Short mmCIF file of C-alpha atoms in Angstrom, two decimals:
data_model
loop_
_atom_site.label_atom_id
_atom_site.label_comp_id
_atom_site.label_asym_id
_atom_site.label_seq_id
_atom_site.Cartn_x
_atom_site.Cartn_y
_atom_site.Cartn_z
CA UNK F 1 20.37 -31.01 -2.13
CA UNK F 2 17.88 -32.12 -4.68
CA UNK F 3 15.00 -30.35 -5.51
CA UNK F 4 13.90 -32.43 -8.66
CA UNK F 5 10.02 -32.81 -8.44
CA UNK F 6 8.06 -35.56 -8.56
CA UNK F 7 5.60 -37.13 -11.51
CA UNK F 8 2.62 -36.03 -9.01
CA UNK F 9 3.84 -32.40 -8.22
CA UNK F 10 4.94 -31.70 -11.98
CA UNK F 11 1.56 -32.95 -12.90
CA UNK F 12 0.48 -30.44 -10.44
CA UNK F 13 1.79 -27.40 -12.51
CA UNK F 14 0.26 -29.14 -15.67
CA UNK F 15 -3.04 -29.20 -14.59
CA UNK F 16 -2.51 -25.73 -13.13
CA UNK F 17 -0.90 -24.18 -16.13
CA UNK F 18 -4.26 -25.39 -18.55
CA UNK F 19 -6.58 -24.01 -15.62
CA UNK F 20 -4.36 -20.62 -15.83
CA UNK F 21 -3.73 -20.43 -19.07
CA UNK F 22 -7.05 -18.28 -19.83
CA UNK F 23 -6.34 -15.93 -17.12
CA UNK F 24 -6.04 -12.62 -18.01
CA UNK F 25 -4.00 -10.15 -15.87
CA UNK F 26 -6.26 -7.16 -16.46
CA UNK F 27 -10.00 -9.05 -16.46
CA UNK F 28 -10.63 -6.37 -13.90
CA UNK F 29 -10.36 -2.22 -13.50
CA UNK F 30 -6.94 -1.15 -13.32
CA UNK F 31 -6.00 0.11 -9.88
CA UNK F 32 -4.46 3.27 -11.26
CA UNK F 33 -7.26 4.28 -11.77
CA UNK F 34 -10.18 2.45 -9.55
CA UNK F 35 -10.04 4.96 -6.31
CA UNK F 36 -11.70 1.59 -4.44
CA UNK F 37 -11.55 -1.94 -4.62
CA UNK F 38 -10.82 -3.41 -8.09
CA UNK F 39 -13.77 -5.86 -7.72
CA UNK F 40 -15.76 -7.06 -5.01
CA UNK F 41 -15.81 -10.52 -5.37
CA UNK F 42 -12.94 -13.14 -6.47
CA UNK F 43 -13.00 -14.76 -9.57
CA UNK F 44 -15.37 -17.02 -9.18
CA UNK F 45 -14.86 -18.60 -12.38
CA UNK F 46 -11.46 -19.45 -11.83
CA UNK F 47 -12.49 -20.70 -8.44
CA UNK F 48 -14.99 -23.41 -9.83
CA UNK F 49 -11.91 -24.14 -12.45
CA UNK F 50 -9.43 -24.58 -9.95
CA UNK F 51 -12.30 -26.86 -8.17
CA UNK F 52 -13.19 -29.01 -10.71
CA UNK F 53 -9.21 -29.16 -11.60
CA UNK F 54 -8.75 -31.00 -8.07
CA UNK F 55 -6.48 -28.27 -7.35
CA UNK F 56 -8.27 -27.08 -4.27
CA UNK F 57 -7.94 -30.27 -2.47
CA UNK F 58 -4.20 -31.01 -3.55
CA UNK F 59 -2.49 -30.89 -0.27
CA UNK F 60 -5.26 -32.89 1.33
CA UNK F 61 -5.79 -36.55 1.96
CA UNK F 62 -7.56 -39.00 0.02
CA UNK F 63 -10.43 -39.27 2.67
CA UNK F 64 -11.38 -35.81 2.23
CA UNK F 65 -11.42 -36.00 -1.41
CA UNK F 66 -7.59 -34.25 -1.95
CA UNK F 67 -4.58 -36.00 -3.85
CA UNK F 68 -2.39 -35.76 -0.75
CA UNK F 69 0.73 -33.80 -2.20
CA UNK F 70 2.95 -31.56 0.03
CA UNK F 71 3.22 -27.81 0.63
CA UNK F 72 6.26 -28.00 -2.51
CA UNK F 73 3.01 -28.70 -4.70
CA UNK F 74 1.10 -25.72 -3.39
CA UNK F 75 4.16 -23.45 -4.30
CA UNK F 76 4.65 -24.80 -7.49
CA UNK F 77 0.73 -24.30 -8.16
CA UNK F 78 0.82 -20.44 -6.40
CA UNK F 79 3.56 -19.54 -8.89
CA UNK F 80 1.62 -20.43 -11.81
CA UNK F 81 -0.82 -18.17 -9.99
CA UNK F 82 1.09 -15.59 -9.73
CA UNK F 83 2.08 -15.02 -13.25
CA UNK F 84 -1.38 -14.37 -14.75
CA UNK F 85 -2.24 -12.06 -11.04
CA UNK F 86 -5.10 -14.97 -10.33
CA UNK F 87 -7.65 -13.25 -8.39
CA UNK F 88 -8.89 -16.07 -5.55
CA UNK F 89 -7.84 -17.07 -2.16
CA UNK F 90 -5.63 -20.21 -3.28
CA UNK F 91 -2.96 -20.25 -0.51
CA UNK F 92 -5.09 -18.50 2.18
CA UNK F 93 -7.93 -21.68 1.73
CA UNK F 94 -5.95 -24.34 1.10
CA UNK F 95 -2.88 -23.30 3.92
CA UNK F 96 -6.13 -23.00 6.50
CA UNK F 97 -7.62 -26.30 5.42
CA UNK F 98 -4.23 -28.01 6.20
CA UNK F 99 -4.09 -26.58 9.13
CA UNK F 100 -7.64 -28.06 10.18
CA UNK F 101 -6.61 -31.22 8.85
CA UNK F 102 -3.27 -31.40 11.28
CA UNK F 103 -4.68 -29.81 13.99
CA UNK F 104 -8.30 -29.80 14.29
CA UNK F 105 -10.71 -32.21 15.76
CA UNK F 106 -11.33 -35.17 13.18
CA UNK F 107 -15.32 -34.13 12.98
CA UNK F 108 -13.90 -30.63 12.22
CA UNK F 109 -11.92 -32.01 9.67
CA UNK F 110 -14.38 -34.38 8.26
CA UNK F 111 -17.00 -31.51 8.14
CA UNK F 112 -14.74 -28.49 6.74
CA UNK F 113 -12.38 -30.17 4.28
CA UNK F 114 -13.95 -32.24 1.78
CA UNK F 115 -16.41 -28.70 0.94
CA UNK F 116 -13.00 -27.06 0.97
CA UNK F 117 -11.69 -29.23 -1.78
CA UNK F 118 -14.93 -29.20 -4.17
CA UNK F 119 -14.22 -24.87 -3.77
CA UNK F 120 -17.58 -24.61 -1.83
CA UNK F 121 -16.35 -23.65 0.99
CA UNK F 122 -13.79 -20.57 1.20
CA UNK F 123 -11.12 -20.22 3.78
CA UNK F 124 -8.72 -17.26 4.74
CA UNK F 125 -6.87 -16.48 7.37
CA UNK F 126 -5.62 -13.37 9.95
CA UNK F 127 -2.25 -12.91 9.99
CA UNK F 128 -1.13 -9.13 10.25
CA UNK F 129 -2.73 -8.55 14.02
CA UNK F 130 -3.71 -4.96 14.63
CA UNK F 131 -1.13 -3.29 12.71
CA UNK F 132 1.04 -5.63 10.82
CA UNK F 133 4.43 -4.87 13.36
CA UNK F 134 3.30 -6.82 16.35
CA UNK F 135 2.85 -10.77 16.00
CA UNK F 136 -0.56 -11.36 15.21
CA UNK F 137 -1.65 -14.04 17.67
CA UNK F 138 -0.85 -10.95 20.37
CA UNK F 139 -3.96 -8.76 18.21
CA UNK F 140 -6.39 -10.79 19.85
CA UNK F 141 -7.30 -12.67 23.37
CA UNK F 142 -9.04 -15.72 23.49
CA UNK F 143 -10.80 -16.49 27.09
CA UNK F 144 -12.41 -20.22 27.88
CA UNK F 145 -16.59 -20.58 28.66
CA UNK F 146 -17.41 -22.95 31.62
CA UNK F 147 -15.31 -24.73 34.24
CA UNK F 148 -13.23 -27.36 34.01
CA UNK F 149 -9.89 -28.74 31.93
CA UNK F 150 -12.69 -29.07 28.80
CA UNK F 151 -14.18 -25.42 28.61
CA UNK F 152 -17.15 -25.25 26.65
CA UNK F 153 -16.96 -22.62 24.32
CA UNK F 154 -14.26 -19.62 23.77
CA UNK F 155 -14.85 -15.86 23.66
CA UNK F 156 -12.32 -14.00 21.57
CA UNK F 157 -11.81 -10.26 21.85
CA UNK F 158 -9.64 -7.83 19.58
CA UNK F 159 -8.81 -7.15 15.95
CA UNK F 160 -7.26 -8.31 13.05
CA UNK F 161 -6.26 -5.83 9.54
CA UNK F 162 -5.75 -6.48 6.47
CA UNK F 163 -7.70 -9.78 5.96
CA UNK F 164 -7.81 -11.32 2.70
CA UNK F 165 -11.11 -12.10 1.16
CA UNK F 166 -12.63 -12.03 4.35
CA UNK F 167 -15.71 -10.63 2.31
CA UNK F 168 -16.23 -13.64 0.77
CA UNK F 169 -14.69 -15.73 3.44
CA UNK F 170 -16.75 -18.86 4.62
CA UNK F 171 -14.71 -19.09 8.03
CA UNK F 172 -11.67 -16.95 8.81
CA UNK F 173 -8.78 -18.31 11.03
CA UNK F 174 -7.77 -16.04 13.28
CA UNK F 175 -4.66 -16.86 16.23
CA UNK F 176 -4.98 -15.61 19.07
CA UNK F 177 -3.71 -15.83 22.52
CA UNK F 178 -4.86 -17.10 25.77
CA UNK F 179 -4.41 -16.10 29.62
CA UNK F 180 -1.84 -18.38 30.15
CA UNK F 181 0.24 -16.92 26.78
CA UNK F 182 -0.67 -20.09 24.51
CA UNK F 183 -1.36 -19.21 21.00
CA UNK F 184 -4.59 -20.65 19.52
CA UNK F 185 -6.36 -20.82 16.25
CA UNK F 186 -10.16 -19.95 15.86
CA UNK F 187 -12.47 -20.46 13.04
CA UNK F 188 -14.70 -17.45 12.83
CA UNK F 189 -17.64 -17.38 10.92
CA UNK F 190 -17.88 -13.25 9.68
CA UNK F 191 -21.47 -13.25 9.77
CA UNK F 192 -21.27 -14.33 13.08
CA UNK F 193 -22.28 -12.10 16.13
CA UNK F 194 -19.53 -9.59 17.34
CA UNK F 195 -17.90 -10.09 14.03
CA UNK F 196 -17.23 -6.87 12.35
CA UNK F 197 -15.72 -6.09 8.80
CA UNK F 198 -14.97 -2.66 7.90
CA UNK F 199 -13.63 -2.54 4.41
CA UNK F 200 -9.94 -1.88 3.65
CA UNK F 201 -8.13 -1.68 -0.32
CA UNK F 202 -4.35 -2.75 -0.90
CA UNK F 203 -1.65 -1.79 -2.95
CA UNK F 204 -2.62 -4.02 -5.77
CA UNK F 205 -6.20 -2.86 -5.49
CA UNK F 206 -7.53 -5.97 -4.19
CA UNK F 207 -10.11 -6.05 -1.24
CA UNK F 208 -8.87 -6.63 2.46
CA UNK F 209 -11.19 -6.48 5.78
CA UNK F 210 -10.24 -4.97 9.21
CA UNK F 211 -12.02 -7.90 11.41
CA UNK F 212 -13.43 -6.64 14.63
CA UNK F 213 -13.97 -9.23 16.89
CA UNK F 214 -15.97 -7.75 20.39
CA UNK F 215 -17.13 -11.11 22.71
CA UNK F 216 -17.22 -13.32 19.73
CA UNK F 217 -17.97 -16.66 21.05
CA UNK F 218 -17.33 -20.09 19.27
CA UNK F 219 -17.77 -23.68 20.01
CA UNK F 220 -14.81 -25.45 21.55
CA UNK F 221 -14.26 -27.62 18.34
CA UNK F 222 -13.79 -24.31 16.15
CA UNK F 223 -10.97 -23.67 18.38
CA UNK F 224 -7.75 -25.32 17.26
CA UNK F 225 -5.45 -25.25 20.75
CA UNK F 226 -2.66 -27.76 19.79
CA UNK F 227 0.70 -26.58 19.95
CA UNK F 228 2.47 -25.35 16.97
CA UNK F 229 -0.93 -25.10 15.11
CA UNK F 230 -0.73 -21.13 14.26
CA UNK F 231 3.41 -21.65 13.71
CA UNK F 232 2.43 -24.06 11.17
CA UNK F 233 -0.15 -21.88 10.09
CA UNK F 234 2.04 -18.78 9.83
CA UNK F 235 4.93 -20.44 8.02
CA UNK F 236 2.85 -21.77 4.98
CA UNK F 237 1.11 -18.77 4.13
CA UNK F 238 4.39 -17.05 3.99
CA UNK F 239 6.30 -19.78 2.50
CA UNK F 240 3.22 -19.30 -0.14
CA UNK F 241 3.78 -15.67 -0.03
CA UNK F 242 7.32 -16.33 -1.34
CA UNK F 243 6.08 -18.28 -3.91
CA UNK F 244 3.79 -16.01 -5.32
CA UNK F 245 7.10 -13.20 -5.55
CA UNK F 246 9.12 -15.56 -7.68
CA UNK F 247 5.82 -16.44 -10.28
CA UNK F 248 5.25 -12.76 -10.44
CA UNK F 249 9.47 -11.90 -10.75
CA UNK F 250 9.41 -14.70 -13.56
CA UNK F 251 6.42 -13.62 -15.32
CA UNK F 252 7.59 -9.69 -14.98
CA UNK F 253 11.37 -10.20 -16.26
CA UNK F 254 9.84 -12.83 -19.09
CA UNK F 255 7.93 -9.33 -20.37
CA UNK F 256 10.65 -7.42 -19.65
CA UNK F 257 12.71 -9.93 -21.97
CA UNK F 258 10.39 -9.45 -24.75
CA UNK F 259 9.62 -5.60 -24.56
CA UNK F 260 13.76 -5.03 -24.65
CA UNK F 261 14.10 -7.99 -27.61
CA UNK F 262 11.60 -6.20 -29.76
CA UNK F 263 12.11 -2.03 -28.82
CA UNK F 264 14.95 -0.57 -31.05
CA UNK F 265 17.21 2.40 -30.74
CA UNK F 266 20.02 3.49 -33.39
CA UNK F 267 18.77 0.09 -35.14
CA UNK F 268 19.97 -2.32 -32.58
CA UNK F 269 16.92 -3.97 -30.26
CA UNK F 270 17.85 -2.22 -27.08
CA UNK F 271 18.49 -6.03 -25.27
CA UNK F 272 21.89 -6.55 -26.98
CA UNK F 273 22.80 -3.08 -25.19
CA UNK F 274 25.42 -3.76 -22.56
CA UNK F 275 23.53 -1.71 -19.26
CA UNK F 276 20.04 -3.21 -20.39
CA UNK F 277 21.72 -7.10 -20.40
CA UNK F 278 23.86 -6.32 -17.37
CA UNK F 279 20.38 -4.94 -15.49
CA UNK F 280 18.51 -7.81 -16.68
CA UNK F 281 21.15 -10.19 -15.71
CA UNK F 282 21.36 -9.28 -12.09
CA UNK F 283 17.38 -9.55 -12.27
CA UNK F 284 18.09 -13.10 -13.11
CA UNK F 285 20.63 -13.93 -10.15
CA UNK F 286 17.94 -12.06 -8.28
CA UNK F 287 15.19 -15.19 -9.74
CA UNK F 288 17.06 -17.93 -9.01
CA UNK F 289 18.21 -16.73 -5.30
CA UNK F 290 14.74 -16.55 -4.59
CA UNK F 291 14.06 -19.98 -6.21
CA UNK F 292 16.31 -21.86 -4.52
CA UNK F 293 15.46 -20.42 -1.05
CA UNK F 294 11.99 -20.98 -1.28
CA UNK F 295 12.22 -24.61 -2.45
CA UNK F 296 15.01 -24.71 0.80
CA UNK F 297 11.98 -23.22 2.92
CA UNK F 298 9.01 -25.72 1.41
CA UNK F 299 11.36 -28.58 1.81
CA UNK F 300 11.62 -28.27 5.15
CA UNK F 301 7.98 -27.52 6.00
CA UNK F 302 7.09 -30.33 3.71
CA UNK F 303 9.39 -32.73 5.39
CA UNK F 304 9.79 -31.70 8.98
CA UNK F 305 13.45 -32.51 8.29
CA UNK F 306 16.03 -31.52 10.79
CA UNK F 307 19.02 -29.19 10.50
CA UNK F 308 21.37 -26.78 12.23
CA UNK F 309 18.70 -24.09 11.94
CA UNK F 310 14.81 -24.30 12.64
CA UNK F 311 12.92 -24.32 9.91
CA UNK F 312 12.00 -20.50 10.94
CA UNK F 313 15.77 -19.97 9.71
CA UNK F 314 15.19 -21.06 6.45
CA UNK F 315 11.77 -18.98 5.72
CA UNK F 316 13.44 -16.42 6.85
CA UNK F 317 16.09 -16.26 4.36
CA UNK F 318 13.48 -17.01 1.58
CA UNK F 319 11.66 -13.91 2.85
CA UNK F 320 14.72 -11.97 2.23
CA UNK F 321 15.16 -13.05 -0.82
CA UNK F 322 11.72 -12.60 -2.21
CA UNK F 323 10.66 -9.23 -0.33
CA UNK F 324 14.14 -7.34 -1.58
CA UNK F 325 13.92 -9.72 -4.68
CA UNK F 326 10.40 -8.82 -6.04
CA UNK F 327 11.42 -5.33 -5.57
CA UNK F 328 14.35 -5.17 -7.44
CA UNK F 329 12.58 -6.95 -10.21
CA UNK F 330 9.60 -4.85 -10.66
CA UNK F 331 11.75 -1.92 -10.29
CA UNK F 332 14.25 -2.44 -13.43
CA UNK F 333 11.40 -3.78 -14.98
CA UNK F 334 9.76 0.23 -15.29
CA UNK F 335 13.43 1.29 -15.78
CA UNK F 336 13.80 -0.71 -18.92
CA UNK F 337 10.10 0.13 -20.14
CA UNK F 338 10.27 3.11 -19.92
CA UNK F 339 7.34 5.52 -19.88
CA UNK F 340 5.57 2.31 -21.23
CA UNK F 341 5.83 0.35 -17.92
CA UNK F 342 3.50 2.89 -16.47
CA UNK F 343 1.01 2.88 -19.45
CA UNK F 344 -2.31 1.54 -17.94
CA UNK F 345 -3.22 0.35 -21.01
CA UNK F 346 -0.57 -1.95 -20.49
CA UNK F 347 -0.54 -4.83 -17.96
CA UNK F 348 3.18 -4.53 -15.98
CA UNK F 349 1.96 -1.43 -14.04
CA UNK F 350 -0.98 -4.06 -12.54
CA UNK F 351 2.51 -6.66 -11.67
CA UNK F 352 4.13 -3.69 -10.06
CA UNK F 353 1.65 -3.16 -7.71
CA UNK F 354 0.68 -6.55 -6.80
CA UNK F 355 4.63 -7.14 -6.17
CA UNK F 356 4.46 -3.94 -3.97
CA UNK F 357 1.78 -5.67 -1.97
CA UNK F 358 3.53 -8.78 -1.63
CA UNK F 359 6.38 -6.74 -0.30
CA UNK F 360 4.51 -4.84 2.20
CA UNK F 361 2.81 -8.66 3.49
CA UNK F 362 6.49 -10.05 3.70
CA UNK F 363 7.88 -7.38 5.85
CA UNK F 364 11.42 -5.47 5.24
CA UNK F 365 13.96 -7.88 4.07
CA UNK F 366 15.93 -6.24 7.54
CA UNK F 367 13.83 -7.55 9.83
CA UNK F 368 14.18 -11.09 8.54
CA UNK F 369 18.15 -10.62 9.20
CA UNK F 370 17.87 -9.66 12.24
CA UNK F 371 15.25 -12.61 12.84
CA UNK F 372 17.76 -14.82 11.55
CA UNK F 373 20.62 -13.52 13.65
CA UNK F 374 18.33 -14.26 16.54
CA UNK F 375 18.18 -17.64 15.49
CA UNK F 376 22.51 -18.31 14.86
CA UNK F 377 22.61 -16.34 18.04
CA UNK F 378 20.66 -19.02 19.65
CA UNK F 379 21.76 -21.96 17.67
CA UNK F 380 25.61 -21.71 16.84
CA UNK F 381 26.58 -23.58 13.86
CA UNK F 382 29.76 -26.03 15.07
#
């Protein structure tokens, strides 16, 4: 197993590390104490950054103006993210856009992606269904227009919570399902007829959208109805979801790190006490678990490569890892703080709730077990 990088994806973090680097975590209200929404728009300066940084169009081809790099490169790119709490739609856009470009219609494509890449045109995606427990394609039928084995349009019916950045969303892929059980992927325009957003806040104070969908119709090329499309779909923006918990465990335990190497008790800095190293070490193991799992998880989306397990199999451990991971981290992070981890003058209580809300997206790290018991269940290893 190697997971050295290559010239083009370390470049990747480079370029993404300069773009980041003037980032600051608490540019907006704190969400202690905003009863709403932090903001209502992304950071739209960071956006045109990220644009003009070719970092938009990374995991694209060429002919839409992208530099044709891998999902690995969109982790390594979301973790920078991550550690400064970057306020735009980075994996939902650029997960959705490939997506399109595997899936969709080559005029879709052609349209769509090369806006995508320049950052003018914003992508996100529904993938919690009605209530987060059910699969999401379930949330939401999709029936064809017209006769025939071509139909002519779609009408989609049903709802989708906890969108992000559907507010500022361009087009919104939402999965849904069909009469004969297929799942499908539709590009919905929210300004579009039948659409409805009714405004929803999470944990880390960022805006979400409950999309109402009631006889939305669209064309039969904004329809994406190739198999494996949503899967695809589904596993990058969680493999990106995973990558987002390791930036933000990094970034948290590097402040942790500092906080312990300066704060003194009985003349000692309270780091070279045996329970604070001991805590923090653990917090480490806890790091590097979720590293190597997620690279495992990337690799393997990236590659299509074969093994004993599905691919599903290995997301699914790196969803244990980071959902019980991020938690832990964040956790002795306000232990070893102490009161000061909760100042909101002070940016780690921001980091603690954005890694609560990355928790709550990933799901319990219990129902990924079980998920992969399914799995060994139904492919013994020999």
């Amino acid at each position: 197993m190697d997971f050295t990088f290559t010239e083009e994806q370390q470049a990747a973090v480079e370029a993404a590390r300069a773009v980041f680097s003037g980032v600051a975590p608490d540019s907006v209200p704190s969400p202690a104490l905003t009863p709403g929404a932090v903001a209502e728009d992304i950071d739209r300066r960071l956006w045109g950054e990220l644009a003009s940084s070719d970092l938009l169009g990374l995991t694209l081809s060429e002919e839409y103006g992208g530099a044709g790099l891998d999902p690995v490169a969109l982790c390594l790119v979301l973790r920078e993210s991550a550690k400064v709490l970057a306020r735009v739609p980075l994996l939902e856009s650029c997960a959705v856009a490939m997506a399109v470009e595997r899936y969709g219609e080559s005029t879709l494509a052609a349209e769509l992606l090369p806006r995508a890449a320049r950052g003018e045109l914003i992508l996100t995606a529904g993938a919690n269904g009605r209530t987060g427990h059910d699969p999401a394609e379930l949330a939401v039928t999709a029936r064809p227009e017209g006769s025939g084995a071509a139909p002519s349009g779609w009408v989609l019916d049903g709802v989708q919570s906890a969108v992000p950045w559907a507010q500022v969303a361009d087009l919104i892929a939402v999965p849904a399902h069909t009469g004969e059980g297929r799942a499908v992927l539709a590009l919905v325009d929210p300004t579009r007829e039948g659409v409805t957003l009714a405004d929803q806040v999470s944990t880390s104070g960022e805006r979400l959208a409950e999309v109402r969908l009631d006889s939305v119709r669209v064309e039969a090329r904004e329809l994406i109805d190739a198999p494996g499309a949503w899967d695809r779909l589904r596993a990058l923006l969680t493999t990106g979801t995973c990558a987002l918990a390791l930036g933000l465990g990094e970034r948290v335990l590097a402040m942790t790190a500092e906080y312990t190497g300066k704060r003194e008790q009985f003349g000692f800095p309270v780091a070279t006490f045996q329970a604070v190293a001991v805590q923090a070490a653990d917090r480490y193991i806890d790091l590097r678990a979720m590293e190597v799992t997620l690279w495992q998880a990337a690799w393997r989306i990236s590659t299509d490569a074969g093994g004993p397990l599905p691919a599903a199999g290995d997301i699914a451990v790196a969803k244990i890892w980071a959902s019980d991971g991020v938690r832990r981290i964040v956790q002795t992070a306000q232990h070893l703080h102490g009161g000061f981890g909760a100042d909101t003058d002070y940016p780690l209580h921001r980091f603690h709730a954005w890694a609560k809300q990355i928790e709550l997206s990933l799901g319990p790290a219990a129902a990924h077990e079980e998920a992969l018991g399914d799995l060994l269940a139904a492919h013994p290893l020999s």
